[in-house]
Amino acid sequence: MGFFLKLIVFLPLLAAIVAGLFGRWIGKTAAKVVTTGSLFIGALLSWPIFLHYIGGSAGPVVVPVLTWIQSGTLTVDWALRVDALTAVMLVVVTTVSSLVHLYSWGYMDEDPSQPRFFAYLSLFSFAMLMLVTADSLVQMFFGWEGVGL
C-alpha cells in the first residue's frame, strides 16, 4: 500500500514538473497526456486503498517519506497517513481532478499556454493530496498553502 500511496501523491507533482519545465519541447498534447494520465493512474490506484478501508476494520497506516525537520528533541517526519477518511478523500480528489483535467482538454483547446495551465492544475492536485494525506500539522500547513495559491 505504501508504494501505491507514494505514486498517487507524487505522480501529479512529477507531471507538473514535466509539463512546466519541458512543455515547450514536448508540446501541448504531450503535456496534457502526461498530466491527465498521471491523475487517472492515481484515481485507479486509490480505489484499492478505498476498498481496503470500506469495511471499517483496518487501522491507520503511516508511510514515512523522509525526516523533514530535526532540531534537538524535535523531529518532524514527512509521512503520508491513510485511514478511512483519507481513503475516501483520495478517491474523491483524484477522480474529480482527473475529470477536471479531461474537461480542460476541450475548454483550453485554443489557449497558447496549455502546458503551463496543466502544470499548475497538476500542482494544485498535488497540494490537495498533500493536504489530505498529511501526517503532521506542518505538512498539513504546506498542503493548505499550496491549495491556496
PDB file of C-alpha atoms in Angstrom:
ATOM      1  CA  MET A   1       0.000   0.000   0.000  1.00  0.00           C
ATOM      2  CA  GLY A   2       2.902   2.356   0.708  1.00  0.00           C
ATOM      3  CA  PHE A   3       4.210   2.274  -2.849  1.00  0.00           C
ATOM      4  CA  PHE A   4       0.706   2.882  -4.263  1.00  0.00           C
ATOM      5  CA  LEU A   5       0.219   5.800  -1.897  1.00  0.00           C
ATOM      6  CA  LYS A   6       3.512   7.394  -2.898  1.00  0.00           C
ATOM      7  CA  LEU A   7       2.587   7.013  -6.562  1.00  0.00           C
ATOM      8  CA  ILE A   8      -0.848   8.558  -6.001  1.00  0.00           C
ATOM      9  CA  VAL A   9       0.619  11.594  -4.247  1.00  0.00           C
ATOM     10  CA  PHE A  10       3.803  12.186  -6.240  1.00  0.00           C
ATOM     11  CA  LEU A  11       2.711  11.394  -9.819  1.00  0.00           C
ATOM     12  CA  PRO A  12       0.863  14.742 -10.136  1.00  0.00           C
ATOM     13  CA  LEU A  13       3.982  16.549  -8.864  1.00  0.00           C
ATOM     14  CA  LEU A  14       6.170  14.737 -11.380  1.00  0.00           C
ATOM     15  CA  ALA A  15       3.680  15.509 -14.156  1.00  0.00           C
ATOM     16  CA  ALA A  16       3.593  19.187 -13.145  1.00  0.00           C
ATOM     17  CA  ILE A  17       7.386  19.342 -13.316  1.00  0.00           C
ATOM     18  CA  VAL A  18       7.454  17.657 -16.728  1.00  0.00           C
ATOM     19  CA  ALA A  19       4.694  19.861 -18.175  1.00  0.00           C
ATOM     20  CA  GLY A  20       6.024  23.032 -16.564  1.00  0.00           C
ATOM     21  CA  LEU A  21       9.696  22.683 -17.422  1.00  0.00           C
ATOM     22  CA  PHE A  22       9.541  20.737 -20.669  1.00  0.00           C
ATOM     23  CA  GLY A  23       6.157  21.837 -22.039  1.00  0.00           C
ATOM     24  CA  ARG A  24       7.678  23.769 -24.932  1.00  0.00           C
ATOM     25  CA  TRP A  25       9.717  20.805 -26.078  1.00  0.00           C
ATOM     26  CA  ILE A  26       7.201  18.019 -25.603  1.00  0.00           C
ATOM     27  CA  GLY A  27       4.266  20.029 -26.977  1.00  0.00           C
ATOM     28  CA  LYS A  28       0.725  20.759 -25.852  1.00  0.00           C
ATOM     29  CA  THR A  29      -0.671  17.297 -26.429  1.00  0.00           C
ATOM     30  CA  ALA A  30       2.110  15.510 -24.574  1.00  0.00           C
ATOM     31  CA  ALA A  31       1.778  17.895 -21.616  1.00  0.00           C
ATOM     32  CA  LYS A  32      -1.955  17.189 -21.481  1.00  0.00           C
ATOM     33  CA  VAL A  33      -1.425  13.431 -21.736  1.00  0.00           C
ATOM     34  CA  VAL A  34       1.255  13.379 -19.020  1.00  0.00           C
ATOM     35  CA  THR A  35      -0.732  15.452 -16.516  1.00  0.00           C
ATOM     36  CA  THR A  36      -4.116  13.872 -17.170  1.00  0.00           C
ATOM     37  CA  GLY A  37      -2.665  10.375 -17.339  1.00  0.00           C
ATOM     38  CA  SER A  38      -0.911  10.770 -14.001  1.00  0.00           C
ATOM     39  CA  LEU A  39      -4.176  11.701 -12.332  1.00  0.00           C
ATOM     40  CA  PHE A  40      -6.112   8.869 -13.949  1.00  0.00           C
ATOM     41  CA  ILE A  41      -3.416   6.454 -12.744  1.00  0.00           C
ATOM     42  CA  GLY A  42      -3.734   7.962  -9.274  1.00  0.00           C
ATOM     43  CA  ALA A  43      -7.512   7.578  -9.400  1.00  0.00           C
ATOM     44  CA  LEU A  44      -7.196   3.922 -10.387  1.00  0.00           C
ATOM     45  CA  LEU A  45      -4.664   3.266  -7.625  1.00  0.00           C
ATOM     46  CA  SER A  46      -6.767   4.997  -4.969  1.00  0.00           C
ATOM     47  CA  TRP A  47      -9.690   2.585  -5.405  1.00  0.00           C
ATOM     48  CA  PRO A  48      -7.896  -0.471  -3.917  1.00  0.00           C
ATOM     49  CA  ILE A  49      -6.952   1.633  -0.890  1.00  0.00           C
ATOM     50  CA  PHE A  50     -10.568   2.728  -0.541  1.00  0.00           C
ATOM     51  CA  LEU A  51     -11.795  -0.872  -0.824  1.00  0.00           C
ATOM     52  CA  HIS A  52      -9.292  -1.891   1.864  1.00  0.00           C
ATOM     53  CA  TYR A  53     -10.845   0.579   4.311  1.00  0.00           C
ATOM     54  CA  ILE A  54     -14.514   0.227   3.345  1.00  0.00           C
ATOM     55  CA  GLY A  55     -15.132  -2.489   5.940  1.00  0.00           C
ATOM     56  CA  GLY A  56     -14.029  -0.234   8.763  1.00  0.00           C
ATOM     57  CA  SER A  57     -11.779  -2.774  10.496  1.00  0.00           C
ATOM     58  CA  ALA A  58      -8.454  -1.582   9.047  1.00  0.00           C
ATOM     59  CA  GLY A  59      -6.428   0.837  11.145  1.00  0.00           C
ATOM     60  CA  PRO A  60      -4.442   3.853  10.011  1.00  0.00           C
ATOM     61  CA  VAL A  61      -1.225   3.346   8.068  1.00  0.00           C
ATOM     62  CA  VAL A  62       1.670   5.813   8.122  1.00  0.00           C
ATOM     63  CA  VAL A  63       4.109   5.686   5.211  1.00  0.00           C
ATOM     64  CA  PRO A  64       7.320   7.601   6.014  1.00  0.00           C
ATOM     65  CA  VAL A  65       8.865   9.623   3.207  1.00  0.00           C
ATOM     66  CA  LEU A  66      11.769  11.422   4.914  1.00  0.00           C
ATOM     67  CA  THR A  67      12.791  13.273   8.062  1.00  0.00           C
ATOM     68  CA  TRP A  68      11.846  16.857   7.384  1.00  0.00           C
ATOM     69  CA  ILE A  69      12.920  18.858  10.440  1.00  0.00           C
ATOM     70  CA  GLN A  70      15.225  17.672  13.198  1.00  0.00           C
ATOM     71  CA  SER A  71      16.326  20.026  15.955  1.00  0.00           C
ATOM     72  CA  GLY A  72      17.309  18.688  19.340  1.00  0.00           C
ATOM     73  CA  THR A  73      14.457  16.506  20.531  1.00  0.00           C
ATOM     74  CA  LEU A  74      12.005  17.865  17.942  1.00  0.00           C
ATOM     75  CA  THR A  75      11.625  15.630  14.921  1.00  0.00           C
ATOM     76  CA  VAL A  76       9.079  16.291  12.191  1.00  0.00           C
ATOM     77  CA  ASP A  77       8.837  13.494   9.657  1.00  0.00           C
ATOM     78  CA  TRP A  78       7.305  13.897   6.249  1.00  0.00           C
ATOM     79  CA  ALA A  79       4.948  10.952   6.117  1.00  0.00           C
ATOM     80  CA  LEU A  80       1.732  10.018   4.364  1.00  0.00           C
ATOM     81  CA  ARG A  81      -1.103   8.900   6.633  1.00  0.00           C
ATOM     82  CA  VAL A  82      -4.013   6.806   5.401  1.00  0.00           C
ATOM     83  CA  ASP A  83      -7.153   5.986   7.338  1.00  0.00           C
ATOM     84  CA  ALA A  84     -10.783   5.507   6.298  1.00  0.00           C
ATOM     85  CA  LEU A  85     -11.469   9.230   5.778  1.00  0.00           C
ATOM     86  CA  THR A  86      -8.238   9.683   3.850  1.00  0.00           C
ATOM     87  CA  ALA A  87      -9.132   6.741   1.598  1.00  0.00           C
ATOM     88  CA  VAL A  88     -12.472   8.357   0.751  1.00  0.00           C
ATOM     89  CA  MET A  89     -10.814  11.705   0.076  1.00  0.00           C
ATOM     90  CA  LEU A  90      -8.137  10.085  -2.098  1.00  0.00           C
ATOM     91  CA  VAL A  91     -10.838   8.676  -4.351  1.00  0.00           C
ATOM     92  CA  VAL A  92     -12.724  11.986  -4.441  1.00  0.00           C
ATOM     93  CA  VAL A  93      -9.684  14.195  -5.080  1.00  0.00           C
ATOM     94  CA  THR A  94      -8.060  12.006  -7.727  1.00  0.00           C
ATOM     95  CA  THR A  95     -11.307  11.248  -9.549  1.00  0.00           C
ATOM     96  CA  VAL A  96     -12.528  14.846  -9.616  1.00  0.00           C
ATOM     97  CA  SER A  97      -9.079  16.166 -10.541  1.00  0.00           C
ATOM     98  CA  SER A  98      -8.709  13.697 -13.389  1.00  0.00           C
ATOM     99  CA  LEU A  99     -12.142  14.623 -14.728  1.00  0.00           C
ATOM    100  CA  VAL A 100     -11.317  18.343 -14.457  1.00  0.00           C
ATOM    101  CA  HIS A 101      -8.121  17.685 -16.398  1.00  0.00           C
ATOM    102  CA  LEU A 102     -10.065  15.799 -19.044  1.00  0.00           C
ATOM    103  CA  TYR A 103     -12.693  18.560 -19.322  1.00  0.00           C
ATOM    104  CA  SER A 104      -9.930  21.147 -19.664  1.00  0.00           C
ATOM    105  CA  TRP A 105      -8.671  19.467 -22.837  1.00  0.00           C
ATOM    106  CA  GLY A 106     -11.565  20.938 -24.796  1.00  0.00           C
ATOM    107  CA  TYR A 107     -12.018  24.032 -22.680  1.00  0.00           C
ATOM    108  CA  MET A 108      -8.406  25.188 -23.080  1.00  0.00           C
ATOM    109  CA  ASP A 109      -8.024  23.978 -26.667  1.00  0.00           C
ATOM    110  CA  GLU A 110      -7.320  27.412 -28.178  1.00  0.00           C
ATOM    111  CA  ASP A 111      -5.110  28.694 -25.351  1.00  0.00           C
ATOM    112  CA  PRO A 112      -1.440  29.026 -26.350  1.00  0.00           C
ATOM    113  CA  SER A 113      -0.105  28.287 -22.846  1.00  0.00           C
ATOM    114  CA  GLN A 114      -1.717  24.902 -22.253  1.00  0.00           C
ATOM    115  CA  PRO A 115       1.377  23.195 -20.789  1.00  0.00           C
ATOM    116  CA  ARG A 116       1.650  25.873 -18.099  1.00  0.00           C
ATOM    117  CA  PHE A 117      -2.068  25.622 -17.291  1.00  0.00           C
ATOM    118  CA  PHE A 118      -1.920  21.839 -16.961  1.00  0.00           C
ATOM    119  CA  ALA A 119       1.267  22.089 -14.888  1.00  0.00           C
ATOM    120  CA  TYR A 120      -0.478  24.441 -12.448  1.00  0.00           C
ATOM    121  CA  LEU A 121      -3.548  22.218 -12.366  1.00  0.00           C
ATOM    122  CA  SER A 122      -1.424  19.168 -11.532  1.00  0.00           C
ATOM    123  CA  LEU A 123       0.467  21.162  -8.914  1.00  0.00           C
ATOM    124  CA  PHE A 124      -2.863  22.082  -7.321  1.00  0.00           C
ATOM    125  CA  SER A 125      -3.862  18.406  -7.319  1.00  0.00           C
ATOM    126  CA  PHE A 126      -0.560  17.503  -5.645  1.00  0.00           C
ATOM    127  CA  ALA A 127      -1.147  20.147  -2.963  1.00  0.00           C
ATOM    128  CA  MET A 128      -4.651  18.808  -2.348  1.00  0.00           C
ATOM    129  CA  LEU A 129      -3.295  15.275  -1.999  1.00  0.00           C
ATOM    130  CA  MET A 130      -0.627  16.530   0.407  1.00  0.00           C
ATOM    131  CA  LEU A 131      -3.344  18.198   2.459  1.00  0.00           C
ATOM    132  CA  VAL A 132      -5.445  15.032   2.525  1.00  0.00           C
ATOM    133  CA  THR A 133      -2.591  12.668   3.434  1.00  0.00           C
ATOM    134  CA  ALA A 134      -0.789  14.951   5.915  1.00  0.00           C
ATOM    135  CA  ASP A 135       0.636  13.241   8.978  1.00  0.00           C
ATOM    136  CA  SER A 136       1.682  16.407  10.831  1.00  0.00           C
ATOM    137  CA  LEU A 137       0.435  19.954  11.224  1.00  0.00           C
ATOM    138  CA  VAL A 138       3.480  21.322   9.408  1.00  0.00           C
ATOM    139  CA  GLN A 139       2.798  19.114   6.412  1.00  0.00           C
ATOM    140  CA  MET A 140      -0.895  19.976   6.503  1.00  0.00           C
ATOM    141  CA  PHE A 141       0.002  23.673   6.557  1.00  0.00           C
ATOM    142  CA  PHE A 142       2.130  23.317   3.426  1.00  0.00           C
ATOM    143  CA  GLY A 143      -0.648  21.410   1.680  1.00  0.00           C
ATOM    144  CA  TRP A 144      -3.162  24.062   2.730  1.00  0.00           C
ATOM    145  CA  GLU A 145      -0.956  26.882   1.466  1.00  0.00           C
ATOM    146  CA  GLY A 146      -0.330  25.029  -1.794  1.00  0.00           C
ATOM    147  CA  VAL A 147      -4.058  24.713  -2.372  1.00  0.00           C
ATOM    148  CA  GLY A 148      -4.473  28.414  -1.560  1.00  0.00           C
ATOM    149  CA  LEU A 149      -2.004  29.528  -4.203  1.00  0.00           C
TER     150      LEU A 149
END
